[in-house]
Short mmCIF file of C-alpha atoms and ligand atoms in Angstrom, two decimals:
data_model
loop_
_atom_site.label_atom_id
_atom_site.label_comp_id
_atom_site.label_asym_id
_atom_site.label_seq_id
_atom_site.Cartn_x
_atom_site.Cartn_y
_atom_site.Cartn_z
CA UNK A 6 157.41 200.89 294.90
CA UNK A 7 156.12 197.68 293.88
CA UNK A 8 152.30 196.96 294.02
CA UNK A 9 152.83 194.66 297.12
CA UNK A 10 154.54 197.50 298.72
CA UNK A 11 151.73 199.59 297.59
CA UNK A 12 149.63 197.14 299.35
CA UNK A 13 151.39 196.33 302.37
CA UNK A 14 151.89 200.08 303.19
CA UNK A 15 148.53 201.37 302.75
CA UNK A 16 146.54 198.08 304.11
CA UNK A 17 149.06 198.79 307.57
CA UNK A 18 147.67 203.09 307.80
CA UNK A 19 145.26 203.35 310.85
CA UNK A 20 142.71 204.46 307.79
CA UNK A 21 143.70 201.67 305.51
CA UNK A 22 144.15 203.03 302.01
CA UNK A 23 144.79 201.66 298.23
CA UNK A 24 146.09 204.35 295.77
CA UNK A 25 143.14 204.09 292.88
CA UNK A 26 146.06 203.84 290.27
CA UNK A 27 145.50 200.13 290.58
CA UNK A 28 142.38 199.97 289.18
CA UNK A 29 143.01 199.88 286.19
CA UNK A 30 144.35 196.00 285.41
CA UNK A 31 142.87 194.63 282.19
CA UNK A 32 139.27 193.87 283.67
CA UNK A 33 139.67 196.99 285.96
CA UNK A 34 139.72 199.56 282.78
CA UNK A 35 136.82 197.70 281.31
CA UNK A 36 134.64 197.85 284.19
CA UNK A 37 135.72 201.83 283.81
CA UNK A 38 134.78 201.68 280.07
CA UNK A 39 131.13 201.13 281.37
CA UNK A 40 130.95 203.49 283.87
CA UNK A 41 131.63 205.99 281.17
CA UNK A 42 128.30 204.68 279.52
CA UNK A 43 126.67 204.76 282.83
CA UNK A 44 123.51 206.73 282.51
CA UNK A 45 124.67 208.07 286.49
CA UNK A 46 127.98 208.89 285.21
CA UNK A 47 127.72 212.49 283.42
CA UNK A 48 131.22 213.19 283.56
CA UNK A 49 132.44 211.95 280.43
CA UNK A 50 130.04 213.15 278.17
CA UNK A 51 129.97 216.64 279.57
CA UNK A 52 133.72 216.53 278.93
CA UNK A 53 133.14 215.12 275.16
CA UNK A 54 130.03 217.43 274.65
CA UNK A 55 131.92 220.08 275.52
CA UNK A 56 135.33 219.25 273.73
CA UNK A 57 132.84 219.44 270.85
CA UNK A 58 131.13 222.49 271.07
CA UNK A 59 134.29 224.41 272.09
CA UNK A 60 136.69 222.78 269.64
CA UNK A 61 137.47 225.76 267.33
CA UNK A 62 138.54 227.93 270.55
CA UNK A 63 140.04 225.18 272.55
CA UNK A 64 142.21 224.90 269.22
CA UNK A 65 143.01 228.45 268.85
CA UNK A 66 143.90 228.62 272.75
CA UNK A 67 146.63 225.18 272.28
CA UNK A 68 147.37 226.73 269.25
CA UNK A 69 148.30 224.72 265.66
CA UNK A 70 151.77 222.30 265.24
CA UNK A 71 152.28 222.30 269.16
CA UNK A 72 153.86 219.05 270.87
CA UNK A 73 150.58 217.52 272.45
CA UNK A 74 151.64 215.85 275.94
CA UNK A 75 148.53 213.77 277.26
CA UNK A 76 148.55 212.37 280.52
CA UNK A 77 146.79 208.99 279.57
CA UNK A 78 147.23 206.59 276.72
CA UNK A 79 145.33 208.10 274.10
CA UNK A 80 142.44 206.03 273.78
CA UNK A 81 139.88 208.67 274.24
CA UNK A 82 137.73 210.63 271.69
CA UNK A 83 138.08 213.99 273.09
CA UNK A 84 142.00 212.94 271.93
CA UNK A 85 140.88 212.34 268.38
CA UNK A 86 139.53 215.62 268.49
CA UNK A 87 142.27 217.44 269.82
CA UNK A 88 144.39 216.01 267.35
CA UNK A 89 142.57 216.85 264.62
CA UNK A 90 142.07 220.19 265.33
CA UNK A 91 145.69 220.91 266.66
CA UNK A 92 147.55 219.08 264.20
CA UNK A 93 150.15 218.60 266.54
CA UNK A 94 153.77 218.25 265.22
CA UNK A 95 154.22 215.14 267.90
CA UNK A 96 151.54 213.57 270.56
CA UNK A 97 153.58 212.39 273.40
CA UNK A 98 150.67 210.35 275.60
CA UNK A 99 152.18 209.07 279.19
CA UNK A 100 150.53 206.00 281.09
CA UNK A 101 151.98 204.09 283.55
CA UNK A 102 150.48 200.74 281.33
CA UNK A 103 152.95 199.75 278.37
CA UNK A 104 150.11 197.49 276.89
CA UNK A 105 147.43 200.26 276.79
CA UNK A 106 150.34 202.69 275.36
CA UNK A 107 151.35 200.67 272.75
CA UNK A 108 147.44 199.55 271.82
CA UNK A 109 146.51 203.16 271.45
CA UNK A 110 149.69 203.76 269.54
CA UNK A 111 148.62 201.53 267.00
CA UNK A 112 145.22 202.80 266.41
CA UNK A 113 146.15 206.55 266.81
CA UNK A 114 148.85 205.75 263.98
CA UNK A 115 146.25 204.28 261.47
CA UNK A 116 143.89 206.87 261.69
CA UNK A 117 146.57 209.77 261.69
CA UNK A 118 149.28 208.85 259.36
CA UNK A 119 151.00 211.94 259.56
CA UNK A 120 151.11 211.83 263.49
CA UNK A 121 154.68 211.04 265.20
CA UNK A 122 153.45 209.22 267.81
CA UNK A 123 156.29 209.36 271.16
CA UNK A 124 154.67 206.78 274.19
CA UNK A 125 156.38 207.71 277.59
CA UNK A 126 155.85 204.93 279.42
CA UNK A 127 155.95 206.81 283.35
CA UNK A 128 154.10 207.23 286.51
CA UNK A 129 152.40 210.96 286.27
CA UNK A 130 152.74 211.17 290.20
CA UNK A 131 156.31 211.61 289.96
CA UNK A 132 158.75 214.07 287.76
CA UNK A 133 158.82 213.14 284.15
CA UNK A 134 161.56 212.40 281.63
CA UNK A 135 160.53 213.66 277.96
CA UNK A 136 162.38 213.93 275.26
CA UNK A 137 163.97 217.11 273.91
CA UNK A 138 160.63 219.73 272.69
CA UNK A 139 161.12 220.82 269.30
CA UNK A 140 157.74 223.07 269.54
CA UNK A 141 155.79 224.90 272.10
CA UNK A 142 154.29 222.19 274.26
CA UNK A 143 150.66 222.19 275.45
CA UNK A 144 149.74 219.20 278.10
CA UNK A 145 146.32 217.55 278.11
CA UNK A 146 145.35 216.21 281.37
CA UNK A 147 141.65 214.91 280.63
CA UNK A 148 138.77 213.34 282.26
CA UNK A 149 139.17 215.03 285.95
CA UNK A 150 141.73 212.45 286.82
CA UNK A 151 143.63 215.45 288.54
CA UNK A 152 140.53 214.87 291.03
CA UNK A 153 142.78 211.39 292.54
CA UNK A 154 144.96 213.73 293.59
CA UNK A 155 144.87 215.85 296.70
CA UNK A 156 144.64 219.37 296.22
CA UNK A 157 148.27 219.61 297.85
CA UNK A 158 149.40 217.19 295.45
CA UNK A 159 147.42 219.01 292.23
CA UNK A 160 149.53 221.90 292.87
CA UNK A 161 152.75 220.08 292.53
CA UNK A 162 151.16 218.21 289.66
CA UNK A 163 150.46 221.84 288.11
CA UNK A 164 153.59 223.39 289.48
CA UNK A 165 156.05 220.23 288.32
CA UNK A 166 153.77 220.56 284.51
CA UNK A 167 155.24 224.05 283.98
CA UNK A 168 158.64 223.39 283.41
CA UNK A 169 157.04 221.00 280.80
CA UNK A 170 154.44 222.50 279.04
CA UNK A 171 153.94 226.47 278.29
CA UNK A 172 149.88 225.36 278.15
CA UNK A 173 147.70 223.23 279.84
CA UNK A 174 144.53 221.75 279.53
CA UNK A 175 142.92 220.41 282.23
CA UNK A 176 139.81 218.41 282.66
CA UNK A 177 137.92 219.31 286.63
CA UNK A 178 134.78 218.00 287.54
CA UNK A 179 132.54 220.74 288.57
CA UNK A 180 131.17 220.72 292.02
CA UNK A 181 127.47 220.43 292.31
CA UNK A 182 124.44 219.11 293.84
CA UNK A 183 125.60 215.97 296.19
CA UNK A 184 122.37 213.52 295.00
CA UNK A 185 123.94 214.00 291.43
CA UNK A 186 127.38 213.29 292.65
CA UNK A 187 126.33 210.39 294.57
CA UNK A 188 124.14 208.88 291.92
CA UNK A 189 127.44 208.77 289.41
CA UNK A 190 129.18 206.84 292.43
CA UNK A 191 126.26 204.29 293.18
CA UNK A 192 125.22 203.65 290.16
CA UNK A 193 121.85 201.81 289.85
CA UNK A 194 123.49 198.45 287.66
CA UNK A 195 126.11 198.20 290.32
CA UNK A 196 129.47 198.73 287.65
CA UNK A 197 131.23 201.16 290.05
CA UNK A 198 130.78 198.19 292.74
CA UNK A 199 132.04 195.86 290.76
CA UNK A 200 134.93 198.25 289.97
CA UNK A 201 135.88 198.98 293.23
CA UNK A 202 135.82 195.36 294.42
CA UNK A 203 138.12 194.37 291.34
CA UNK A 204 140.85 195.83 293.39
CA UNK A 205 140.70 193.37 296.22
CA UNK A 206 140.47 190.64 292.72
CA UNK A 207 143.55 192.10 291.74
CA UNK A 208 145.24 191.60 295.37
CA UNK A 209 144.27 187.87 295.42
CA UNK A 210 145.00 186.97 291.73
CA UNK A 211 148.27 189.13 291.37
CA UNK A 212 149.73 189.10 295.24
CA UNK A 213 148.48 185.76 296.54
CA UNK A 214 145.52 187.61 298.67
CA UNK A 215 142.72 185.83 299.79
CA UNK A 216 140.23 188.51 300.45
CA UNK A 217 136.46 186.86 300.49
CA UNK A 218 134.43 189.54 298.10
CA UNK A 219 131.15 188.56 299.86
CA UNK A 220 132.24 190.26 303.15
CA UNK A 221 133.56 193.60 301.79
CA UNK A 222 131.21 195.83 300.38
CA UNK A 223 131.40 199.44 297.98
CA UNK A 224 130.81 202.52 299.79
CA UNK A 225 131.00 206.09 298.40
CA UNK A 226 129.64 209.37 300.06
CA UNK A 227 130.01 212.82 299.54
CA UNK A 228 132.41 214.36 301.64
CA UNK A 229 131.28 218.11 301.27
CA UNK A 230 133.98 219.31 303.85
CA UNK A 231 136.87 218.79 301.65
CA UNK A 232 134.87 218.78 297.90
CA UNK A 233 135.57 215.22 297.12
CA UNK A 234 133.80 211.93 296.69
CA UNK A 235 135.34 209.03 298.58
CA UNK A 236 135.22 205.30 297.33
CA UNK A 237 135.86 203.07 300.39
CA UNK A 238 135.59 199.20 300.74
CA UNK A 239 133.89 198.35 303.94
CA UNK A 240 134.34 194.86 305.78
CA UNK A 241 130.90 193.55 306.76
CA UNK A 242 132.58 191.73 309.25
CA UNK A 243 135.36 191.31 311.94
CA UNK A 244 138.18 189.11 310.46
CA UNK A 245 141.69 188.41 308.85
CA UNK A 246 143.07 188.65 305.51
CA UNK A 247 146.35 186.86 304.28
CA UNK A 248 148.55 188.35 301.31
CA UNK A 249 151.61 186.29 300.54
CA UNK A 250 153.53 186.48 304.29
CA UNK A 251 151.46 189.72 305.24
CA UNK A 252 148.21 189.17 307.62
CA UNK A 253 145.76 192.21 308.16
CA UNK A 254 143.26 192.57 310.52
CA UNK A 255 139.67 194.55 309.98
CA UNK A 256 137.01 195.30 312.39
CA UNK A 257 133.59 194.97 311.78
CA UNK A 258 132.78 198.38 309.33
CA UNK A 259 136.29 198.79 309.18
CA UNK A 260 136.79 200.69 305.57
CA UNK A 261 139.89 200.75 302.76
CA UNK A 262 139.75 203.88 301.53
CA UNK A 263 140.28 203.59 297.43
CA UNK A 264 139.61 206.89 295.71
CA UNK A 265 139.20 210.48 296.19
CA UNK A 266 137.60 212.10 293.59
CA UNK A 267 137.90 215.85 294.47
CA UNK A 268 135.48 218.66 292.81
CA UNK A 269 136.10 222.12 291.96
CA UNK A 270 134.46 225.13 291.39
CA UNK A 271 135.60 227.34 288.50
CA UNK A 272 137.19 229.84 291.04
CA UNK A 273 138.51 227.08 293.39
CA UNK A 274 140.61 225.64 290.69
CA UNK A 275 141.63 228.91 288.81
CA UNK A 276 142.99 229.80 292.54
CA UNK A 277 145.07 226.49 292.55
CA UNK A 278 145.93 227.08 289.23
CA UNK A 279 147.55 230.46 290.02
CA UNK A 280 149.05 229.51 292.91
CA UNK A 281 150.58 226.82 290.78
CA UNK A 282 151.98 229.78 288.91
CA UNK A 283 149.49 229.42 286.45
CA UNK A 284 148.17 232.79 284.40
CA UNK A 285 145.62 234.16 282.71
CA UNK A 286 143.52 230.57 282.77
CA UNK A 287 140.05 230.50 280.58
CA UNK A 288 137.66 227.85 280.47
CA UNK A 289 135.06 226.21 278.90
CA UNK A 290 131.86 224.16 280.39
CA UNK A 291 129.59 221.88 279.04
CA UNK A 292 125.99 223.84 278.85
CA UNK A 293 124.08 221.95 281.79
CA UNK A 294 127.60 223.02 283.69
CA UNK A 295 128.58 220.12 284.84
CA UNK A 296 132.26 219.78 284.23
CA UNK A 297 135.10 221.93 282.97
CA UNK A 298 137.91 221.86 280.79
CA UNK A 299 140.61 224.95 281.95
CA UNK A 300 143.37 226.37 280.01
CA UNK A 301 145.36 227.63 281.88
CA UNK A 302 148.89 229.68 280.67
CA UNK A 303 152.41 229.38 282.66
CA UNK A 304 153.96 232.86 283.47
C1 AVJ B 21 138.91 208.43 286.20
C2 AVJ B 21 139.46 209.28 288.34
C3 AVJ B 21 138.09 210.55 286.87
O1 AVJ B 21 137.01 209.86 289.83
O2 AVJ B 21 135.27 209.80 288.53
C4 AVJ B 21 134.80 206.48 288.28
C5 AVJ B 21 137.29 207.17 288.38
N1 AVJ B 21 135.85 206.11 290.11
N2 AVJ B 21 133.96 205.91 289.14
C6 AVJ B 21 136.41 209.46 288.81
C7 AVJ B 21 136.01 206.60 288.90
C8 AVJ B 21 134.58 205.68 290.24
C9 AVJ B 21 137.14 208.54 287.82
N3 AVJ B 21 138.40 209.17 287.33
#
């Protein structure tokens, strides 16, 4: 599937839909760098602070010389971290972006000389190839991206991971009071707006689109009925939009849905984890317990 098949497909649901994997286009994952310094946005420096605090046990958990299989291109410094405690015989990262692979590559190589570095350039949505393991493998799946997925399609995520990895770490954002969620989704200096909208940028630049940004506007809410935060773009008015030979009509209020985000309680996603076929999972929290990072054990 092409991005204009992407497009096409989900603009042409009854609840029009974008998959949030397209986000992230050059200006898209720096508008994301800022969110992460978002006052609003606690999520990634709960996941750092605790990364930190918990490093020695996290380490002992992954164990030492593993193969270190992170879903994301490495650019993170919860991944310094990692590596440095887990001296990892190989650190396999997998984005679906060659450019942010091979960038993060590059830097991950200077500072750790003595890293074999193996970018898999591959869609995490779908089944993997990897090369052959030549140690136990742990995967890191960071910053509660699992959260894009539906919970249906976390447990094949999970499931499909342990024929891959005998560990896992996962990053989950915890659920919690909906004013604090909210506030990380509207933030105050209007980034995640300016995220969201990049999207519809995207379309017109990259597919010939000629959205008009003035009449769609970001929307996120709680949704505490299924645990998840929803990013939609709303249409302030009734009209048509054009991309390439594709015309789409929207009502006035009409919404694209762009990202779930779900949330889970400790037990809610040690339950998914087992039924995943998942055992014996620990995990650690940040101490204001706001997000977790789960290790969970296949057998
Ligand atoms: C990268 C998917 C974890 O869901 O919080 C941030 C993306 N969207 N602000 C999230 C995001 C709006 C983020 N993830």
């Amino acid at each position: 599937m092409s991005f204009l098949d992407d497009v096409v497909a989900g603009l042409s649901l009854p609840q029009k839909a974008l998959p949030p994997k397209y986000f992230y286009d050059a200006a898209g994952s720096k508008l994301f760098e800022r969110i992460c310094r978002l006052p609003e946005y606690y999520l990634t420096r709960a996941e750092l602070s605790l990364t930190r605090k918990n490093i020695s046990s996290i380490g002992k958990f992954a164990g030492l010389g593993c193969e270190l299989l992170e879903y994301g291109s490495g650019e993170s410094l919860k991944t310094r971290l990692l590596i440095r405690a887990l001296q990892p015989k190989a650190y396999l990262p997998v984005d679906i972006s060659q450019t942010a692979l091979q960038g993060a590559a590059r830097r991950l190589a200077r500072e750790f000389p003595w890293l074999r570095v193996l970018p898999v350039v591959a869609d995490f949505s779908r089944p993997l190839e990897l090369p052959q393991a030549k140690a136990r493998r742990v995967a890191y799946f960071p910053g509660s991206t699992i959260g894009n997925l539906t919970p249906e399609e976390a447990h094949g995520f999970l499931a499909r991971n342990r024929a891959l990895a005998d560990r896992m770490l996962v990053g989950v954002d915890l659920r919690k009071d909906a004013n604090v969620l909210h506030a990380a989704y509207n933030d105050a200096r209007g980034v995640t707006a300016a995220f969201n909208l990049n999207l519809l940028v995207r379309i017109n630049r990259e597919l010939g689109g000629d959205f008009d940004l003035r009449s769609f506007a970001h929307y996120a809410f709680y949704n505490a009925a299924y645990g998840r935060i929803e990013m939609h773009l709303v249409s302030s008015k009734r009209q048509k939009v054009r991309i390439g030979a594709h015309r789409f009509a929207f009502e006035r209020g009409e919404s694209i849905h762009t990202e779930n985000s779900y949330k889970y309680s400790l037990e809610g996603f040690r339950t998914l984890a087992a039924q995943a076929g998942f055992s014996g999972s620990r995990a650690w929290t940040d101490r204001a317990g706001m997000f977790a990072l789960h290790g969970l054990t296949a057998g």
